Structures are given as structure tokens and as C-alpha cells.
Tab-separated table of C-alpha atoms and ligand atoms in Angstrom:
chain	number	residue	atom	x	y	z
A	1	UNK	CA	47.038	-59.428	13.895
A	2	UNK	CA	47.188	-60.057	10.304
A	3	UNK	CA	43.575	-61.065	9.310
A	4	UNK	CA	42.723	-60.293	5.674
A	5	UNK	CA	44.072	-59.176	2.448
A	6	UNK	CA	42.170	-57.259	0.312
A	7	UNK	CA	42.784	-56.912	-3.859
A	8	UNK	CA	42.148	-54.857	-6.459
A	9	UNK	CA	41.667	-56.084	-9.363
A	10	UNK	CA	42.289	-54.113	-12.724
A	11	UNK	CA	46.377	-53.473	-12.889
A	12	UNK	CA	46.834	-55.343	-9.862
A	13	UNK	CA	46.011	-59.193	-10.054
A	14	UNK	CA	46.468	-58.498	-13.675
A	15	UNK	CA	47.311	-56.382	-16.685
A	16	UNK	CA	44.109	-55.544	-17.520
A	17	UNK	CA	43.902	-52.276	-18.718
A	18	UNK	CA	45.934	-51.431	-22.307
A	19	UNK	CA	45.153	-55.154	-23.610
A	20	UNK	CA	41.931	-55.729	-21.862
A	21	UNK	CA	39.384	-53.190	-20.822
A	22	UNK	CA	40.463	-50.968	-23.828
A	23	UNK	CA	40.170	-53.249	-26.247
A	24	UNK	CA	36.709	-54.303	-25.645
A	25	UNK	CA	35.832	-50.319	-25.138
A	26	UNK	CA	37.115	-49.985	-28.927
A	27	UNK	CA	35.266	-53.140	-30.164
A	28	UNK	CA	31.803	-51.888	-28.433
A	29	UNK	CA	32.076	-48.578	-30.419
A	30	UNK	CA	32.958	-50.342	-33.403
A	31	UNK	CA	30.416	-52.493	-32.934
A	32	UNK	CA	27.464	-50.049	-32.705
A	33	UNK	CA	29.524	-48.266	-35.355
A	34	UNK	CA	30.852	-45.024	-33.649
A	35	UNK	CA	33.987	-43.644	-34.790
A	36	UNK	CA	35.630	-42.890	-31.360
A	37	UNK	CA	38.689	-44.954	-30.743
A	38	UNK	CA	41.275	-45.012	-27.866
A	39	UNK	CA	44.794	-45.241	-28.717
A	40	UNK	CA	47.485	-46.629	-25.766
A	41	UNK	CA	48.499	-42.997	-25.325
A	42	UNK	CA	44.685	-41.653	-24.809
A	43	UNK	CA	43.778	-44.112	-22.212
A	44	UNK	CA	46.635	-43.546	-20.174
A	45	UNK	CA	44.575	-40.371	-19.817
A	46	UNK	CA	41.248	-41.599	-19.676
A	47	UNK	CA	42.702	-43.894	-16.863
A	48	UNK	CA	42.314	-40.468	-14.508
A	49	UNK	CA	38.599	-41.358	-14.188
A	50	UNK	CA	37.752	-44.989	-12.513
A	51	UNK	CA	34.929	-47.012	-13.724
A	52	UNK	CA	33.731	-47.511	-17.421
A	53	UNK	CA	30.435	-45.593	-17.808
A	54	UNK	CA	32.534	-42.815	-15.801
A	55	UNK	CA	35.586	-43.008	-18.124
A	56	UNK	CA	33.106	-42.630	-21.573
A	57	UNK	CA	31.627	-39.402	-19.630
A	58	UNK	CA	34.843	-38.265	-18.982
A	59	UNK	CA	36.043	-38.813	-22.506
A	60	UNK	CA	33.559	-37.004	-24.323
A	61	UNK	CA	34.279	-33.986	-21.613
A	62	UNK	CA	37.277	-33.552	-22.603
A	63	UNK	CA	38.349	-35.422	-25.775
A	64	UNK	CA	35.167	-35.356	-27.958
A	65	UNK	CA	33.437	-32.305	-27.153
A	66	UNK	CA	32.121	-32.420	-31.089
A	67	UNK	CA	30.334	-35.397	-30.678
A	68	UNK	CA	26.530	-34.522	-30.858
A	69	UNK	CA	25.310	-36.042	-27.743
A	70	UNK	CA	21.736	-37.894	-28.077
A	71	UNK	CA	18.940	-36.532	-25.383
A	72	UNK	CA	19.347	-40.076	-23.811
A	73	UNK	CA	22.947	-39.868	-23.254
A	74	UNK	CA	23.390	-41.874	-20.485
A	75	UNK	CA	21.173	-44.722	-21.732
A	76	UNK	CA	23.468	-44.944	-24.607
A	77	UNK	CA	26.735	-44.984	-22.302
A	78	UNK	CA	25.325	-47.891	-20.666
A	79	UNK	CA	23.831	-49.866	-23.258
A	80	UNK	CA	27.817	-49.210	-24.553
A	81	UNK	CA	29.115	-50.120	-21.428
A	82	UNK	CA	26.801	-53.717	-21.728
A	83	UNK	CA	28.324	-54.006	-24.741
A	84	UNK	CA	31.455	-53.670	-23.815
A	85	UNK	CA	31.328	-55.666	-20.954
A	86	UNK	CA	30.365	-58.608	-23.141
A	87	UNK	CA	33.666	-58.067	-25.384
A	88	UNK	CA	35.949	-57.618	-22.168
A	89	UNK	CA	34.191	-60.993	-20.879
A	90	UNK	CA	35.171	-62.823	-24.108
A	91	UNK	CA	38.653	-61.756	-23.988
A	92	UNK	CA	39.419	-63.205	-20.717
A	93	UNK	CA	37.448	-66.285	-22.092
A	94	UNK	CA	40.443	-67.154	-24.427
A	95	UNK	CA	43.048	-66.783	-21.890
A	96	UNK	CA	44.086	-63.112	-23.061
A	97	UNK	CA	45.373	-61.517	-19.955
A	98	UNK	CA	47.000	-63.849	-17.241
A	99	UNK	CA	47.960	-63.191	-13.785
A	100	UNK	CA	50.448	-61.008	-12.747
A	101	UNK	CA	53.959	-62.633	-11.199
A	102	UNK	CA	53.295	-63.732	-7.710
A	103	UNK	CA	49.834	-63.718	-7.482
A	104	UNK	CA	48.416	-66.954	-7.542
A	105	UNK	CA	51.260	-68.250	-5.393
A	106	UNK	CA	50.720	-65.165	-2.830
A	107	UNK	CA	47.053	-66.239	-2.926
A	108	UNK	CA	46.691	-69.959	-2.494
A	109	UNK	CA	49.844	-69.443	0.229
A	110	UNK	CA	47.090	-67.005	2.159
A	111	UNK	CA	44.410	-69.708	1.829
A	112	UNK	CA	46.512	-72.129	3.396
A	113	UNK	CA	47.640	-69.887	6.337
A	114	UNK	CA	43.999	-69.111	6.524
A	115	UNK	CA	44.204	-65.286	5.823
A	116	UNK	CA	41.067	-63.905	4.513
A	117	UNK	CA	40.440	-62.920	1.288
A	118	UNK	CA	38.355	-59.871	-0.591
A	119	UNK	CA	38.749	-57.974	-3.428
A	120	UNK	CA	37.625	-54.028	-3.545
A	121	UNK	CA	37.296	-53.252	-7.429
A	122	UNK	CA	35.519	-50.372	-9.695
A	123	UNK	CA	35.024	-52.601	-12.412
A	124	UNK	CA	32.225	-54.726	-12.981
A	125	UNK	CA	31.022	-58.290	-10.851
A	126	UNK	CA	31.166	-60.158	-14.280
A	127	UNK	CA	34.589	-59.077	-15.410
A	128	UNK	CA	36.115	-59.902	-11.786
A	129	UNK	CA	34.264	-63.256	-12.123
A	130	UNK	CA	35.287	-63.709	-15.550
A	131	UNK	CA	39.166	-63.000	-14.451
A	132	UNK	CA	38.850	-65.308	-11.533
A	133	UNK	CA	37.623	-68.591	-13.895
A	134	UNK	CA	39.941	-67.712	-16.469
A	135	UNK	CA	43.175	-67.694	-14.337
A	136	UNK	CA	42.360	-69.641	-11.020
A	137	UNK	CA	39.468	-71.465	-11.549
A	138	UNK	CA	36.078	-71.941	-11.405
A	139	UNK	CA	36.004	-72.478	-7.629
A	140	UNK	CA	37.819	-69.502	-6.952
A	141	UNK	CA	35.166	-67.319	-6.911
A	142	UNK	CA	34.842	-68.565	-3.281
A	143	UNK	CA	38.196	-68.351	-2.046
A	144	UNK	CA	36.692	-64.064	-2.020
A	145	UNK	CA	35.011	-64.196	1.285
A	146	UNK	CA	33.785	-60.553	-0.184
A	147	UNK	CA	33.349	-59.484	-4.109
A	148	UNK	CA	32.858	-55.423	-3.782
A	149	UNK	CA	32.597	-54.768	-7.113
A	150	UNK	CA	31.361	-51.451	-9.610
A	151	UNK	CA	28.706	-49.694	-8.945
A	152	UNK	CA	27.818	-51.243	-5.742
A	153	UNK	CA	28.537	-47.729	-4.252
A	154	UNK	CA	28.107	-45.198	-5.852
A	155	UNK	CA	31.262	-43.262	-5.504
A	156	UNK	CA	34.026	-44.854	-7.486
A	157	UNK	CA	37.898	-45.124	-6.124
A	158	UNK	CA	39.539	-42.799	-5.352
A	159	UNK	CA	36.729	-42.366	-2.738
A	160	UNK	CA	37.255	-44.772	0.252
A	161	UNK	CA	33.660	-46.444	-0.061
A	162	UNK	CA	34.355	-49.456	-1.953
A	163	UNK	CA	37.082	-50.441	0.795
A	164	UNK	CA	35.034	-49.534	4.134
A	165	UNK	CA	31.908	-51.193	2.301
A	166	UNK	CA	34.160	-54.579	2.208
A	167	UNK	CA	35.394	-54.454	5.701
A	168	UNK	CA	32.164	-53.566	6.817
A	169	UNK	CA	30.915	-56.775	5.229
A	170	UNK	CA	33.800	-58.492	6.608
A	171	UNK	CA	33.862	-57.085	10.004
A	172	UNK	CA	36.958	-56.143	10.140
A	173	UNK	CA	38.767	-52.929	11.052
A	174	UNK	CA	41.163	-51.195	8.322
A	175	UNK	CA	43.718	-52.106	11.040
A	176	UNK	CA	43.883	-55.765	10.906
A	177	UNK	CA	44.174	-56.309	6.860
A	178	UNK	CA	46.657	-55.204	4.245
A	179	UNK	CA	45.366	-53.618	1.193
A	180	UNK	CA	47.290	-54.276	-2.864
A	181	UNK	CA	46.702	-51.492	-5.786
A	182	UNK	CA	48.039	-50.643	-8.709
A	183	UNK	CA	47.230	-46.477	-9.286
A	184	UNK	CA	47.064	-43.485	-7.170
A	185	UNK	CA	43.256	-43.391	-7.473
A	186	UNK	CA	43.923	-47.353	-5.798
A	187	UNK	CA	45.829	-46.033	-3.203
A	188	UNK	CA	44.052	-42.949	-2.334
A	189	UNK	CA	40.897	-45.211	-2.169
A	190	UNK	CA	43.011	-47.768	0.128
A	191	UNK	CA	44.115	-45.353	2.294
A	192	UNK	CA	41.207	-43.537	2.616
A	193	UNK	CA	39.707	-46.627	4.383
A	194	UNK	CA	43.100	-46.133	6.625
A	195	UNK	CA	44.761	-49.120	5.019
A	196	UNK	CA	48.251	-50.230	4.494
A	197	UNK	CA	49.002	-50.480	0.842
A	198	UNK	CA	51.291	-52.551	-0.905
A	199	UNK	CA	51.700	-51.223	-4.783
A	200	UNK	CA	52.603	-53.159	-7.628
A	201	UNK	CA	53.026	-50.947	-10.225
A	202	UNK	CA	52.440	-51.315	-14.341
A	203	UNK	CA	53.371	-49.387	-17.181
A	204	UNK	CA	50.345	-47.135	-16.901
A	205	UNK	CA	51.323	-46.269	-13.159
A	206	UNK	CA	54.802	-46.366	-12.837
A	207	UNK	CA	54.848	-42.489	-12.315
A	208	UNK	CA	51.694	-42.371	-10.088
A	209	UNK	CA	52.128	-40.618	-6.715
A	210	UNK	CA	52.223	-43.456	-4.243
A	211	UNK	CA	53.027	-41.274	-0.901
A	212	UNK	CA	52.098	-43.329	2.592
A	213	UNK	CA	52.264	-47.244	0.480
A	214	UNK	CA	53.936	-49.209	2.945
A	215	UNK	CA	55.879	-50.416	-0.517
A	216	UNK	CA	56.140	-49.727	-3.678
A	217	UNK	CA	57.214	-53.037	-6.007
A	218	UNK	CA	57.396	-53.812	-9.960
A	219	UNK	CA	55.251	-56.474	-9.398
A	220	UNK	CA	55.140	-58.870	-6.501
A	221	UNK	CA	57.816	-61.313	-7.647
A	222	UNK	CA	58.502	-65.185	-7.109
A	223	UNK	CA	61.615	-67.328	-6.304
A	224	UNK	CA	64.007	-67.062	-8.346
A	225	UNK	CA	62.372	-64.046	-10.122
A	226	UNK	CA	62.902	-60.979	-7.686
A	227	UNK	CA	60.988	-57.999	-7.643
A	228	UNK	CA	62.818	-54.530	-8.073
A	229	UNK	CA	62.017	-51.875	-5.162
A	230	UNK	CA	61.064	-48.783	-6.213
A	231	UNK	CA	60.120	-47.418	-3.105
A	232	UNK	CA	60.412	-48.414	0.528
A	233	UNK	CA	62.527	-51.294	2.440
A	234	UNK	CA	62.112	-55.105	1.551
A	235	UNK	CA	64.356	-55.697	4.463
A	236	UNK	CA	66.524	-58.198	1.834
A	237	UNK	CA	63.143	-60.242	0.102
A	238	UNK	CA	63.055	-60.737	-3.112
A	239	UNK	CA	59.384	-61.778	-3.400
A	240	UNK	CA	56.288	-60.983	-1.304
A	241	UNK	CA	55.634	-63.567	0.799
A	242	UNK	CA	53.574	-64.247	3.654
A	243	UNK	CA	56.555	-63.712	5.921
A	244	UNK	CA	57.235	-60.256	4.632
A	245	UNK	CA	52.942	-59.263	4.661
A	246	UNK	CA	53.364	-59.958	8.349
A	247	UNK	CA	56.478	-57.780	8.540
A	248	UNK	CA	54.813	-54.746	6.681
A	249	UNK	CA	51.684	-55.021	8.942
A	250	UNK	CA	53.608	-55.308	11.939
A	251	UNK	CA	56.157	-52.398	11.176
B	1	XBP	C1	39.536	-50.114	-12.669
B	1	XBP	C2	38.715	-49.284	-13.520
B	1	XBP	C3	37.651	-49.883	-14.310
B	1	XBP	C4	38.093	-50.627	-15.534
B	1	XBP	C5	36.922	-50.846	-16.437
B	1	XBP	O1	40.102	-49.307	-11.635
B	1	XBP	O2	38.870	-48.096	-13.547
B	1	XBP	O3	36.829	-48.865	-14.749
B	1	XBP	O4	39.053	-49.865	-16.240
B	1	XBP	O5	35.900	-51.531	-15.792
B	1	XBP	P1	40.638	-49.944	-10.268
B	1	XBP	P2	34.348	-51.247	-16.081
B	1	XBP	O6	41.672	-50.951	-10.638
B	1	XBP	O7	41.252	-48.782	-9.536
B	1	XBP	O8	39.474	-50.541	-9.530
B	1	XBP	O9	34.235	-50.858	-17.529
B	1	XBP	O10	33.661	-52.547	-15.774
B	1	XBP	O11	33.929	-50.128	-15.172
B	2	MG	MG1	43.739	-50.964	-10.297
């Protein structure tokens, strides 16, 4: 039986990424006046490596080997990473990024079917929380019967562990919930935890390998605004709806 859905967060609930998360990455450096900067086109690579204080690692590995690294490198990636944290925060304060299509109908139809709900993220408790206020509320921090959240294990997605660490806290099997990402380091992650994966995909992932999703959508559509099926059968829906979840679990 259909029990639980399970979100990600970043590309998935929303856009978060080119307008969001790299933004406030650019306005920390600025801030503590480095001259690194990450165009669209960069992050799309830096995107390879989950998780922020990862990502800056990752980036000066491979895209700012020049940079003269202090002795207390990693102190100064996450004193950054506060930083930025801080500016990401304030973004989704004004209203910056909104939900994606279908979401908070998808949701609050869930709630009232009494699915449960969790949400298996890299990024940080404070910017999920943040996202949550911003878009659904205050109280909807609760509607999360789990929060698994950055670096509450210590290997990021695509490594399984942020997924079996939720339905471990949920006591649930993998078999009995349905899993949504955005990326192939989502899905890999998802599936790793041997759950069914529904993808809504963005401009960053649109040519991600999404092998084994039970579909593959443009985003999760509402009526009278279908989604387009990139891979996969929507057995003649035009928007994910409880009705079709149960149909994907079952199939
Ligand atoms: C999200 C991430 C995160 C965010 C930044 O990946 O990779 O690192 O980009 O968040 P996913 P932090 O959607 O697969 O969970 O800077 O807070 O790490
Ligand atoms: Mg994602």
C-alpha cells in the first residue's frame, strides 16, 4: 500500500538552483570579497557535486586550481558556506523562487488522503525551512513527518543514506512510499534506497540519465495545464494526481 511520499527539495519542489542557491554562492564571495564567480553555464557543472561546502571543494579542484588555498581551508569553506546560507535564506524571504506547478496541490491533496510526508534533501535544514514558510506556510514545517536534511549523514546524494536514514525514521520500507527528484545524482540516491522515482525535470536536468524512474515529467502539471511526458506511460493523465501515484506504485 501506498504509505508515504518522500521529496527532494532543490529542483524538485522548486527552481532553486540557477536563481537561488547560486546567487547567494556569488553574493557570499562577493561579500568576503573573493573574485570567484559562477556563471549559469559553470554551475550546470558544479551541479555534478551535491551539497554546498562539497560543490566549493569541487570547484576549486577543477575550476580554480590558481587560487592559493589558506592552511585552514575548510574553515574558510564553511564560514563561506554560513555566509551563504544567510543570502540564500533572504532570497526566499522576498518570495524569489516559488513552487513548482503541481506541488502544493499534489501536497495538501496527500495530507487530506492522509499519505505521509518527508523530504530527503542535501541542502541545508534552514534553507528547506526557509522554502517551506515562504511558499506554504509557516505551519508547514509539520505537514514533514521527517526533515532529512545536509549533512545529517555524511555521504551526500547520490549515495542512498539520506533516503534509508528517512525511512528508517519513518519506519517504513522503500516498498511502501514513492520517491520525487529532479537530477541523476536524485535518482541514483532514490533508487539506491530501492525506491520508485517520479522525475520532474528542469533546465539543468533535462539531459540527466534517468534509467529505472517509474516517469519522467516536465514538471508535475495541474488541470488545465498538462504536463509533457518525456519518458514512460501516463496511461492518458495530464497531471499527477493522487490517482495516478497509486497507479505508478501499484504497476
Ligand atoms: C541540492 C544540492 C545542494 C544545493 C545547495 O541537491 O546539491 O547542495 O545546491 O545547498 P539535491 P547547500 O536536490 O539533489 O538534494 O549549499 O545548503 O548545501
Ligand atoms: Mg534536486
Amino acid at each position: 500500500m501506498l504509505k508515504a511520499l518522500i521529496f527532494d527539495v532543490d529542483g524538485t519542489l522548486a527552481d532553486t538552483e540557477k536563481d537561488g542557491h547560486r546567487v547567494a554562492f556569488n553574493e557570499a564571495f562577493e561579500e568576503v570579497g573573493l573574485d570567484w564567480h559562477w556563471s549559469v553555464e559553470l554551475y550546470d557543472k558544479l551541479l555534478a557535486v551535491t551539497g554546498g561546502k562539497e560543490r566549493m571543494n569541487y570547484y576549486l579542484d577543477n575550476f580554480n586550481t590558481e587560487f592559493e588555498r589558506p592552511q585552514n581551508l575548510q574553515d574558510m569553506i564553511a564560514d563561506l558556506h554560513k555566509i551563504k546560507t544567510r543570502h540564500y535564506t533572504e532570497l526566499l524571504g522576498k518570495g524569489a523562487i516559488p513552487l513548482r506547478p503541481g506541488v502544493k496541490r499534489l501536497i495538501d491533496d496527500a495530507r487530506a488522503a492522509g499519505l505521509r510526508l518527508a523530504i530527503a534533501t542535501t541542502t541545508t535544514p534552514e534553507n528547506v525551512t526557509a522554502l517551506l514558510e515562504n511558499t506554504l506556510g509557516k505551519e508547514s514545517i509539520d505537514w514533514f513527518e521527517v526533515i532529512a536534511a545536509g549533512d545529517i549523514v555524511p555521504a551526500k546524494k547520490p549515495a542512498p543514506d539520506i533516503y534509508d536514514w528517512a525511512l528508517a525514521e519513518m519506519k517504513l520500507d522503500a516498498a511502501d512510499c514513492l520517491a520525487f527528484e529532479d537530477s541523476e545524482n536524485g535518482i541514483k540516491s532514490s533508487q539506491g534506497a530501492h525506491l520508485k522515482t517520479i522525475i520532474t525535470v528542469n533546465d539543468y536536468t533535462l539531459s540527466h540519465d534517468f534509467s529505472g524512474a517509474a516517469i519522467v515529467l516536465d514538471n508535475l502539471g495541474e488541470p488545465g495545464q498538462p504536463f509533457s511526458v518525456m519518458a514512460g506511460d501516463a496511461n492518458g493523465k495530464t497531471y499527477v494526481d493522487l490517482e495516478m501515484l497509486t497507479q505508478i506504485h501499484s504497476a
